[in-house]
Amino acid sequence: MTQLYFKGESSEITKVQLAEGETVLNGLLRNGVDVPYGCRTGVCQSCIMVSPNNEVPRTAQKGLREVQKQQGYFLSCCCQPKEPMVVSLSDYFKKESTTVLGKEFLSDTVVRIRLSKAICYRPGQYATLWKNAQIARTYSLVSHPTADNFLEFHVRVYPDGVFSNWVKDGMQIGDSLEIQGPMGDCYYTVEDKDQTMLLSGLGTGLAPLFGVARDALIQGHRGRILMLLGARTQEGVYYEKELADLQQRYPNFEVRFSVREMAPEFQARAGYSSDIYTLAKMLMPDLSNCKVFLAGGASFVRKMKRQCFLAKANMGDIAADTFLSFPK
Amino acid sequence: MSVYEAIGGEAAVNAAVDVFYRKVLLDERISEFFDTVDMEEQHRKQKAFLTMAFGGPNAYTGKDMREAHAGMNLTEEHFTAVAEALVGTLNDLEVPQNYIDEIVGIALSVKDDVLNV
Ligand code: HEM
């Protein structure tokens, strides 16, 4: 049992007894304290809090910036304190209001939405979108802050996805919603413009990678940029036109697809291979001095990261954006 | 001057950690200990290991080493494999032999604690 002291808006203190292994967020919610939260897995950062003078467990600070860590910020959904702790809400990430400018299907399961430019960001970072005060989801920024005058996100529609089905069926052009962010460090920071870059992702992992590649090209990257995209079926391949346009415009940019369940007519098509890991090894066997960006589900990112590391990419040169599934 | 300072301190650890980590992941005698889900966390631990092996600043005691490695049932073979990865790394980075000898000495000094004997 750990004692938790929650300092509310008017500095009143609520005392909460945390059960063994219980997170700060769950303890507060269980006691009826109304605090914001989203994914509950440490990604969306909606539940960020601050602890003024306590040691914050390291595991509760993953993904935060160094200055935030030093200032005692932490994610309450990942914080299981062993010592008594004083916590309060932080206004670090203010929510901004944004308007829906466009909505369009990119494939059977991916909807592109465009929102008014309410935040400053780097392509490849992500932001949390709030349907209302309870329902929030996190998506990667595909658009470019200077080249585009909108924010673009790719929303994968899941059969029982509360947020994604609302985007698909309910969201209308002109609607307003709230946005919070940006977050994440999967963006173009390459100082050496001749460095080779490998970007690899599965499914809507395309979103941050497209953002990063386009940003690199706009910033005048000269080195080879290879983008390796994986999908389960041919229908899962989307954004082909935009990728082809980019390829046409920039000769150092190249895209390859890997479709796991390939239809025979595609097997013959040059550049396709059914296993993304094999394809990566074939196309770039040696990743020394290469900058790597990965995006997709946890098992893909883990496996590809390991493979790239063993192919001699430096750990510090591998940036990854792991999409986590939301607990029901 | 300690070996740690002589070979370049934290910069030497940073240069060595990727090389060392790759070696242990590829060594079937010990890879299972290091092939964990969280590569960043593992990377941090390997830096702690190298800092200590290079005689750098660390707060570990023999008792800590016992506890850190307790329950892993480590054997002589495991220890040899880690030592080989360490020496291999230092050779790759062209660290002079006299420093390598000193670093091996530091590793050997905690051997009993690591193996919990
Ligand atoms: C050569 C002597 C060794 C030294 C100086 C040493 C040093 C260390 C240090 C400093 C840590 C703590 C890292 C941290 O959590 O902050 C650690 C953890 C660890 N060591 Fe060693 N080590 C040695 C040998 C070995 C061997 C032979 C193995 C197994 C083959 C091994 C496997 C591990 C593992 C798996 C951990 C992580 C434990 C955890 O997850 O908390 N070590 N070691």
PDB file of N, CA and C in Angstrom, chain A residues 154-237:
ATOM      1  N   HIS A 154      -3.482   9.713 -40.875  1.00  0.00           N
ATOM      2  CA  HIS A 154      -4.088   8.523 -41.485  1.00  0.00           C
ATOM      3  C   HIS A 154      -4.687   7.663 -40.375  1.00  0.00           C
ATOM      4  N   VAL A 155      -5.972   7.470 -40.446  1.00  0.00           N
ATOM      5  CA  VAL A 155      -6.669   6.738 -39.382  1.00  0.00           C
ATOM      6  C   VAL A 155      -7.048   5.350 -39.892  1.00  0.00           C
ATOM      7  N   ARG A 156      -6.502   4.333 -39.270  1.00  0.00           N
ATOM      8  CA  ARG A 156      -6.897   2.964 -39.621  1.00  0.00           C
ATOM      9  C   ARG A 156      -8.195   2.639 -38.908  1.00  0.00           C
ATOM     10  N   VAL A 157      -9.179   2.146 -39.677  1.00  0.00           N
ATOM     11  CA  VAL A 157     -10.475   1.829 -39.076  1.00  0.00           C
ATOM     12  C   VAL A 157     -10.481   0.377 -38.620  1.00  0.00           C
ATOM     13  N   TYR A 158     -10.687   0.186 -37.330  1.00  0.00           N
ATOM     14  CA  TYR A 158     -10.779  -1.159 -36.775  1.00  0.00           C
ATOM     15  C   TYR A 158     -12.251  -1.500 -36.555  1.00  0.00           C
ATOM     16  N   PRO A 159     -12.616  -2.779 -36.721  1.00  0.00           N
ATOM     17  CA  PRO A 159     -14.034  -3.161 -36.612  1.00  0.00           C
ATOM     18  C   PRO A 159     -14.703  -2.604 -35.357  1.00  0.00           C
ATOM     19  N   ASP A 160     -14.017  -2.696 -34.185  1.00  0.00           N
ATOM     20  CA  ASP A 160     -14.688  -2.137 -33.014  1.00  0.00           C
ATOM     21  C   ASP A 160     -13.932  -0.943 -32.427  1.00  0.00           C
ATOM     22  N   GLY A 161     -13.271  -0.222 -33.293  1.00  0.00           N
ATOM     23  CA  GLY A 161     -12.551   0.968 -32.847  1.00  0.00           C
ATOM     24  C   GLY A 161     -13.512   2.128 -32.618  1.00  0.00           C
ATOM     25  N   VAL A 162     -13.615   2.570 -31.370  1.00  0.00           N
ATOM     26  CA  VAL A 162     -14.571   3.632 -31.034  1.00  0.00           C
ATOM     27  C   VAL A 162     -14.215   4.923 -31.760  1.00  0.00           C
ATOM     28  N   PHE A 163     -12.950   5.273 -31.709  1.00  0.00           N
ATOM     29  CA  PHE A 163     -12.527   6.529 -32.313  1.00  0.00           C
ATOM     30  C   PHE A 163     -12.537   6.431 -33.842  1.00  0.00           C
ATOM     31  N   SER A 164     -11.953   5.338 -34.365  1.00  0.00           N
ATOM     32  CA  SER A 164     -11.800   5.245 -35.824  1.00  0.00           C
ATOM     33  C   SER A 164     -13.157   5.133 -36.514  1.00  0.00           C
ATOM     34  N   ASN A 165     -14.119   4.475 -35.892  1.00  0.00           N
ATOM     35  CA  ASN A 165     -15.443   4.397 -36.512  1.00  0.00           C
ATOM     36  C   ASN A 165     -16.171   5.728 -36.457  1.00  0.00           C
ATOM     37  N   TRP A 166     -15.876   6.496 -35.436  1.00  0.00           N
ATOM     38  CA  TRP A 166     -16.433   7.851 -35.392  1.00  0.00           C
ATOM     39  C   TRP A 166     -15.844   8.687 -36.537  1.00  0.00           C
ATOM     40  N   VAL A 167     -14.535   8.549 -36.753  1.00  0.00           N
ATOM     41  CA  VAL A 167     -13.904   9.271 -37.859  1.00  0.00           C
ATOM     42  C   VAL A 167     -14.559   8.851 -39.170  1.00  0.00           C
ATOM     43  N   LYS A 168     -14.756   7.549 -39.311  1.00  0.00           N
ATOM     44  CA  LYS A 168     -15.297   7.001 -40.555  1.00  0.00           C
ATOM     45  C   LYS A 168     -16.744   7.460 -40.777  1.00  0.00           C
ATOM     46  N   ASP A 169     -17.588   7.321 -39.746  1.00  0.00           N
ATOM     47  CA  ASP A 169     -19.025   7.539 -39.932  1.00  0.00           C
ATOM     48  C   ASP A 169     -19.550   8.879 -39.435  1.00  0.00           C
ATOM     49  N   GLY A 170     -18.965   9.349 -38.341  1.00  0.00           N
ATOM     50  CA  GLY A 170     -19.569  10.505 -37.691  1.00  0.00           C
ATOM     51  C   GLY A 170     -18.923  11.841 -38.029  1.00  0.00           C
ATOM     52  N   MET A 171     -17.622  11.833 -38.197  1.00  0.00           N
ATOM     53  CA  MET A 171     -16.908  13.101 -38.356  1.00  0.00           C
ATOM     54  C   MET A 171     -17.315  13.829 -39.646  1.00  0.00           C
ATOM     55  N   GLN A 172     -17.586  15.119 -39.528  1.00  0.00           N
ATOM     56  CA  GLN A 172     -18.006  15.920 -40.676  1.00  0.00           C
ATOM     57  C   GLN A 172     -17.018  17.060 -40.904  1.00  0.00           C
ATOM     58  N   ILE A 173     -16.913  17.459 -42.145  1.00  0.00           N
ATOM     59  CA  ILE A 173     -16.100  18.632 -42.446  1.00  0.00           C
ATOM     60  C   ILE A 173     -16.707  19.829 -41.722  1.00  0.00           C
ATOM     61  N   GLY A 174     -15.863  20.622 -41.091  1.00  0.00           N
ATOM     62  CA  GLY A 174     -16.353  21.753 -40.314  1.00  0.00           C
ATOM     63  C   GLY A 174     -16.472  21.457 -38.827  1.00  0.00           C
ATOM     64  N   ASP A 175     -16.468  20.173 -38.457  1.00  0.00           N
ATOM     65  CA  ASP A 175     -16.507  19.804 -37.029  1.00  0.00           C
ATOM     66  C   ASP A 175     -15.262  20.347 -36.340  1.00  0.00           C
ATOM     67  N   SER A 176     -15.397  20.654 -35.056  1.00  0.00           N
ATOM     68  CA  SER A 176     -14.163  21.007 -34.365  1.00  0.00           C
ATOM     69  C   SER A 176     -13.847  19.954 -33.321  1.00  0.00           C
ATOM     70  N   LEU A 177     -12.563  19.729 -33.107  1.00  0.00           N
ATOM     71  CA  LEU A 177     -12.139  18.798 -32.077  1.00  0.00           C
ATOM     72  C   LEU A 177     -10.876  19.352 -31.434  1.00  0.00           C
ATOM     73  N   GLU A 178     -10.415  18.669 -30.389  1.00  0.00           N
ATOM     74  CA  GLU A 178      -9.238  19.170 -29.698  1.00  0.00           C
ATOM     75  C   GLU A 178      -8.025  18.339 -30.031  1.00  0.00           C
ATOM     76  N   ILE A 179      -6.887  18.993 -30.050  1.00  0.00           N
ATOM     77  CA  ILE A 179      -5.635  18.327 -30.397  1.00  0.00           C
ATOM     78  C   ILE A 179      -4.581  18.706 -29.366  1.00  0.00           C
ATOM     79  N   GLN A 180      -3.704  17.749 -29.082  1.00  0.00           N
ATOM     80  CA  GLN A 180      -2.703  17.919 -28.044  1.00  0.00           C
ATOM     81  C   GLN A 180      -1.382  17.373 -28.555  1.00  0.00           C
ATOM     82  N   GLY A 181      -0.334  18.150 -28.478  1.00  0.00           N
ATOM     83  CA  GLY A 181       0.948  17.642 -28.936  1.00  0.00           C
ATOM     84  C   GLY A 181       1.803  18.759 -29.533  1.00  0.00           C
ATOM     85  N   PRO A 182       2.816  18.469 -30.290  1.00  0.00           N
ATOM     86  CA  PRO A 182       3.225  17.140 -30.752  1.00  0.00           C
ATOM     87  C   PRO A 182       4.113  16.417 -29.737  1.00  0.00           C
ATOM     88  N   MET A 183       4.312  15.139 -29.996  1.00  0.00           N
ATOM     89  CA  MET A 183       5.176  14.313 -29.152  1.00  0.00           C
ATOM     90  C   MET A 183       6.020  13.419 -30.050  1.00  0.00           C
ATOM     91  N   GLY A 184       6.997  12.783 -29.445  1.00  0.00           N
ATOM     92  CA  GLY A 184       7.760  11.764 -30.155  1.00  0.00           C
ATOM     93  C   GLY A 184       9.020  12.307 -30.798  1.00  0.00           C
ATOM     94  N   ASP A 185      10.021  11.445 -30.942  1.00  0.00           N
ATOM     95  CA  ASP A 185      11.284  11.896 -31.526  1.00  0.00           C
ATOM     96  C   ASP A 185      11.640  11.129 -32.783  1.00  0.00           C
ATOM     97  N   CYS A 186      10.622  10.645 -33.496  1.00  0.00           N
ATOM     98  CA  CYS A 186      10.858   9.977 -34.767  1.00  0.00           C
ATOM     99  C   CYS A 186      10.709  11.021 -35.868  1.00  0.00           C
ATOM    100  N   TYR A 187      11.687  11.885 -36.035  1.00  0.00           N
ATOM    101  CA  TYR A 187      11.636  12.873 -37.105  1.00  0.00           C
ATOM    102  C   TYR A 187      13.036  13.144 -37.641  1.00  0.00           C
ATOM    103  N   TYR A 188      13.103  13.817 -38.783  1.00  0.00           N
ATOM    104  CA  TYR A 188      14.366  14.025 -39.492  1.00  0.00           C
ATOM    105  C   TYR A 188      15.276  14.982 -38.725  1.00  0.00           C
ATOM    106  N   THR A 189      16.429  14.489 -38.297  1.00  0.00           N
ATOM    107  CA  THR A 189      17.368  15.333 -37.568  1.00  0.00           C
ATOM    108  C   THR A 189      18.764  15.186 -38.168  1.00  0.00           C
ATOM    109  N   VAL A 190      18.815  14.536 -39.321  1.00  0.00           N
ATOM    110  CA  VAL A 190      20.108  14.167 -39.885  1.00  0.00           C
ATOM    111  C   VAL A 190      20.949  15.412 -40.193  1.00  0.00           C
ATOM    112  N   GLU A 191      22.173  15.410 -39.672  1.00  0.00           N
ATOM    113  CA  GLU A 191      23.047  16.542 -39.932  1.00  0.00           C
ATOM    114  C   GLU A 191      23.830  16.340 -41.222  1.00  0.00           C
ATOM    115  N   ASP A 192      24.126  15.078 -41.514  1.00  0.00           N
ATOM    116  CA  ASP A 192      24.890  14.760 -42.712  1.00  0.00           C
ATOM    117  C   ASP A 192      23.903  14.488 -43.848  1.00  0.00           C
ATOM    118  N   LYS A 193      23.801  15.419 -44.754  1.00  0.00           N
ATOM    119  CA  LYS A 193      22.792  15.313 -45.819  1.00  0.00           C
ATOM    120  C   LYS A 193      23.105  14.230 -46.842  1.00  0.00           C
ATOM    121  N   ASP A 194      24.303  13.629 -46.762  1.00  0.00           N
ATOM    122  CA  ASP A 194      24.655  12.559 -47.692  1.00  0.00           C
ATOM    123  C   ASP A 194      24.459  11.174 -47.083  1.00  0.00           C
ATOM    124  N   GLN A 195      24.035  11.134 -45.840  1.00  0.00           N
ATOM    125  CA  GLN A 195      23.844   9.862 -45.152  1.00  0.00           C
ATOM    126  C   GLN A 195      22.718   9.047 -45.815  1.00  0.00           C
ATOM    127  N   THR A 196      22.909   7.735 -45.851  1.00  0.00           N
ATOM    128  CA  THR A 196      21.852   6.867 -46.372  1.00  0.00           C
ATOM    129  C   THR A 196      20.775   6.705 -45.303  1.00  0.00           C
ATOM    130  N   MET A 197      19.521   6.700 -45.739  1.00  0.00           N
ATOM    131  CA  MET A 197      18.431   6.509 -44.786  1.00  0.00           C
ATOM    132  C   MET A 197      17.579   5.320 -45.183  1.00  0.00           C
ATOM    133  N   LEU A 198      17.249   4.486 -44.192  1.00  0.00           N
ATOM    134  CA  LEU A 198      16.313   3.391 -44.419  1.00  0.00           C
ATOM    135  C   LEU A 198      15.076   3.671 -43.584  1.00  0.00           C
ATOM    136  N   LEU A 199      13.913   3.670 -44.227  1.00  0.00           N
ATOM    137  CA  LEU A 199      12.666   3.859 -43.494  1.00  0.00           C
ATOM    138  C   LEU A 199      11.811   2.636 -43.734  1.00  0.00           C
ATOM    139  N   SER A 200      11.383   1.994 -42.675  1.00  0.00           N
ATOM    140  CA  SER A 200      10.590   0.794 -42.886  1.00  0.00           C
ATOM    141  C   SER A 200       9.403   0.736 -41.946  1.00  0.00           C
ATOM    142  N   GLY A 201       8.265   0.347 -42.506  1.00  0.00           N
ATOM    143  CA  GLY A 201       7.069   0.307 -41.674  1.00  0.00           C
ATOM    144  C   GLY A 201       6.021  -0.641 -42.203  1.00  0.00           C
ATOM    145  N   LEU A 202       5.110  -1.000 -41.319  1.00  0.00           N
ATOM    146  CA  LEU A 202       3.987  -1.858 -41.699  1.00  0.00           C
ATOM    147  C   LEU A 202       2.698  -1.057 -41.584  1.00  0.00           C
ATOM    148  N   GLY A 203       1.790  -1.293 -42.512  1.00  0.00           N
ATOM    149  CA  GLY A 203       0.462  -0.678 -42.437  1.00  0.00           C
ATOM    150  C   GLY A 203       0.541   0.835 -42.407  1.00  0.00           C
ATOM    151  N   THR A 204      -0.160   1.442 -41.426  1.00  0.00           N
ATOM    152  CA  THR A 204      -0.142   2.908 -41.349  1.00  0.00           C
ATOM    153  C   THR A 204       1.173   3.418 -40.752  1.00  0.00           C
ATOM    154  N   GLY A 205       2.137   2.541 -40.562  1.00  0.00           N
ATOM    155  CA  GLY A 205       3.506   2.964 -40.272  1.00  0.00           C
ATOM    156  C   GLY A 205       4.000   3.856 -41.401  1.00  0.00           C
ATOM    157  N   LEU A 206       3.345   3.738 -42.535  1.00  0.00           N
ATOM    158  CA  LEU A 206       3.645   4.620 -43.663  1.00  0.00           C
ATOM    159  C   LEU A 206       3.538   6.088 -43.254  1.00  0.00           C
ATOM    160  N   ALA A 207       2.570   6.405 -42.403  1.00  0.00           N
ATOM    161  CA  ALA A 207       2.261   7.811 -42.101  1.00  0.00           C
ATOM    162  C   ALA A 207       3.475   8.595 -41.580  1.00  0.00           C
ATOM    163  N   PRO A 208       4.075   8.192 -40.453  1.00  0.00           N
ATOM    164  CA  PRO A 208       5.230   8.970 -39.988  1.00  0.00           C
ATOM    165  C   PRO A 208       6.408   8.882 -40.948  1.00  0.00           C
ATOM    166  N   LEU A 209       6.579   7.731 -41.603  1.00  0.00           N
ATOM    167  CA  LEU A 209       7.727   7.571 -42.497  1.00  0.00           C
ATOM    168  C   LEU A 209       7.612   8.472 -43.718  1.00  0.00           C
ATOM    169  N   PHE A 210       6.398   8.595 -44.240  1.00  0.00           N
ATOM    170  CA  PHE A 210       6.189   9.497 -45.369  1.00  0.00           C
ATOM    171  C   PHE A 210       6.526  10.920 -44.934  1.00  0.00           C
ATOM    172  N   GLY A 211       6.048  11.279 -43.740  1.00  0.00           N
ATOM    173  CA  GLY A 211       6.338  12.607 -43.198  1.00  0.00           C
ATOM    174  C   GLY A 211       7.834  12.854 -43.092  1.00  0.00           C
ATOM    175  N   VAL A 212       8.560  11.874 -42.566  1.00  0.00           N
ATOM    176  CA  VAL A 212      10.004  12.017 -42.375  1.00  0.00           C
ATOM    177  C   VAL A 212      10.724  12.110 -43.717  1.00  0.00           C
ATOM    178  N   ALA A 213      10.370  11.225 -44.648  1.00  0.00           N
ATOM    179  CA  ALA A 213      11.053  11.202 -45.946  1.00  0.00           C
ATOM    180  C   ALA A 213      10.822  12.512 -46.690  1.00  0.00           C
ATOM    181  N   ARG A 214       9.584  12.963 -46.692  1.00  0.00           N
ATOM    182  CA  ARG A 214       9.283  14.185 -47.429  1.00  0.00           C
ATOM    183  C   ARG A 214       9.997  15.373 -46.788  1.00  0.00           C
ATOM    184  N   ASP A 215      10.025  15.400 -45.463  1.00  0.00           N
ATOM    185  CA  ASP A 215      10.728  16.471 -44.759  1.00  0.00           C
ATOM    186  C   ASP A 215      12.210  16.469 -45.143  1.00  0.00           C
ATOM    187  N   ALA A 216      12.812  15.269 -45.167  1.00  0.00           N
ATOM    188  CA  ALA A 216      14.235  15.151 -45.520  1.00  0.00           C
ATOM    189  C   ALA A 216      14.461  15.692 -46.931  1.00  0.00           C
ATOM    190  N   LEU A 217      13.596  15.304 -47.849  1.00  0.00           N
ATOM    191  CA  LEU A 217      13.760  15.723 -49.245  1.00  0.00           C
ATOM    192  C   LEU A 217      13.562  17.234 -49.386  1.00  0.00           C
ATOM    193  N   ILE A 218      12.565  17.748 -48.686  1.00  0.00           N
ATOM    194  CA  ILE A 218      12.329  19.199 -48.734  1.00  0.00           C
ATOM    195  C   ILE A 218      13.534  19.953 -48.175  1.00  0.00           C
ATOM    196  N   GLN A 219      14.155  19.364 -47.144  1.00  0.00           N
ATOM    197  CA  GLN A 219      15.326  20.008 -46.555  1.00  0.00           C
ATOM    198  C   GLN A 219      16.606  19.771 -47.353  1.00  0.00           C
ATOM    199  N   GLY A 220      16.486  19.124 -48.497  1.00  0.00           N
ATOM    200  CA  GLY A 220      17.651  18.976 -49.374  1.00  0.00           C
ATOM    201  C   GLY A 220      18.542  17.792 -49.063  1.00  0.00           C
ATOM    202  N   HIS A 221      17.975  16.713 -48.512  1.00  0.00           N
ATOM    203  CA  HIS A 221      18.790  15.526 -48.259  1.00  0.00           C
ATOM    204  C   HIS A 221      19.282  14.960 -49.587  1.00  0.00           C
ATOM    205  N   ARG A 222      20.577  14.643 -49.652  1.00  0.00           N
ATOM    206  CA  ARG A 222      21.149  14.171 -50.908  1.00  0.00           C
ATOM    207  C   ARG A 222      21.393  12.670 -50.915  1.00  0.00           C
ATOM    208  N   GLY A 223      21.575  12.087 -49.738  1.00  0.00           N
ATOM    209  CA  GLY A 223      21.869  10.652 -49.649  1.00  0.00           C
ATOM    210  C   GLY A 223      20.670   9.827 -50.106  1.00  0.00           C
ATOM    211  N   ARG A 224      20.922   8.551 -50.312  1.00  0.00           N
ATOM    212  CA  ARG A 224      19.863   7.654 -50.747  1.00  0.00           C
ATOM    213  C   ARG A 224      18.832   7.487 -49.622  1.00  0.00           C
ATOM    214  N   ILE A 225      17.576   7.536 -49.995  1.00  0.00           N
ATOM    215  CA  ILE A 225      16.507   7.278 -49.014  1.00  0.00           C
ATOM    216  C   ILE A 225      15.682   6.118 -49.536  1.00  0.00           C
ATOM    217  N   LEU A 226      15.734   5.010 -48.817  1.00  0.00           N
ATOM    218  CA  LEU A 226      14.958   3.844 -49.226  1.00  0.00           C
ATOM    219  C   LEU A 226      13.799   3.654 -48.257  1.00  0.00           C
ATOM    220  N   MET A 227      12.590   3.562 -48.801  1.00  0.00           N
ATOM    221  CA  MET A 227      11.431   3.310 -47.947  1.00  0.00           C
ATOM    222  C   MET A 227      10.889   1.923 -48.261  1.00  0.00           C
ATOM    223  N   LEU A 228      10.813   1.090 -47.226  1.00  0.00           N
ATOM    224  CA  LEU A 228      10.345  -0.281 -47.374  1.00  0.00           C
ATOM    225  C   LEU A 228       9.040  -0.422 -46.624  1.00  0.00           C
ATOM    226  N   LEU A 229       7.955  -0.654 -47.363  1.00  0.00           N
ATOM    227  CA  LEU A 229       6.658  -0.708 -46.707  1.00  0.00           C
ATOM    228  C   LEU A 229       6.071  -2.106 -46.791  1.00  0.00           C
ATOM    229  N   GLY A 230       5.513  -2.536 -45.705  1.00  0.00           N
ATOM    230  CA  GLY A 230       4.928  -3.869 -45.683  1.00  0.00           C
ATOM    231  C   GLY A 230       3.429  -3.813 -45.475  1.00  0.00           C
ATOM    232  N   ALA A 231       2.723  -4.729 -46.111  1.00  0.00           N
ATOM    233  CA  ALA A 231       1.288  -4.865 -45.881  1.00  0.00           C
ATOM    234  C   ALA A 231       0.958  -6.351 -45.946  1.00  0.00           C
ATOM    235  N   ARG A 232      -0.162  -6.713 -45.344  1.00  0.00           N
ATOM    236  CA  ARG A 232      -0.527  -8.130 -45.339  1.00  0.00           C
ATOM    237  C   ARG A 232      -1.033  -8.539 -46.723  1.00  0.00           C
ATOM    238  N   THR A 233      -1.917  -7.720 -47.263  1.00  0.00           N
ATOM    239  CA  THR A 233      -2.470  -8.034 -48.578  1.00  0.00           C
ATOM    240  C   THR A 233      -2.275  -6.850 -49.514  1.00  0.00           C
ATOM    241  N   GLN A 234      -2.504  -7.086 -50.764  1.00  0.00           N
ATOM    242  CA  GLN A 234      -2.356  -6.026 -51.753  1.00  0.00           C
ATOM    243  C   GLN A 234      -3.290  -4.847 -51.451  1.00  0.00           C
ATOM    244  N   GLU A 235      -4.472  -5.147 -50.912  1.00  0.00           N
ATOM    245  CA  GLU A 235      -5.434  -4.078 -50.590  1.00  0.00           C
ATOM    246  C   GLU A 235      -4.878  -3.151 -49.508  1.00  0.00           C
ATOM    247  N   GLY A 236      -3.962  -3.694 -48.715  1.00  0.00           N
ATOM    248  CA  GLY A 236      -3.388  -2.905 -47.629  1.00  0.00           C
ATOM    249  C   GLY A 236      -2.377  -1.873 -48.114  1.00  0.00           C
ATOM    250  N   VAL A 237      -1.969  -1.984 -49.359  1.00  0.00           N
ATOM    251  CA  VAL A 237      -1.019  -1.008 -49.909  1.00  0.00           C
ATOM    252  C   VAL A 237      -1.797   0.243 -50.295  1.00  0.00           C
TER     253      VAL A 237
END
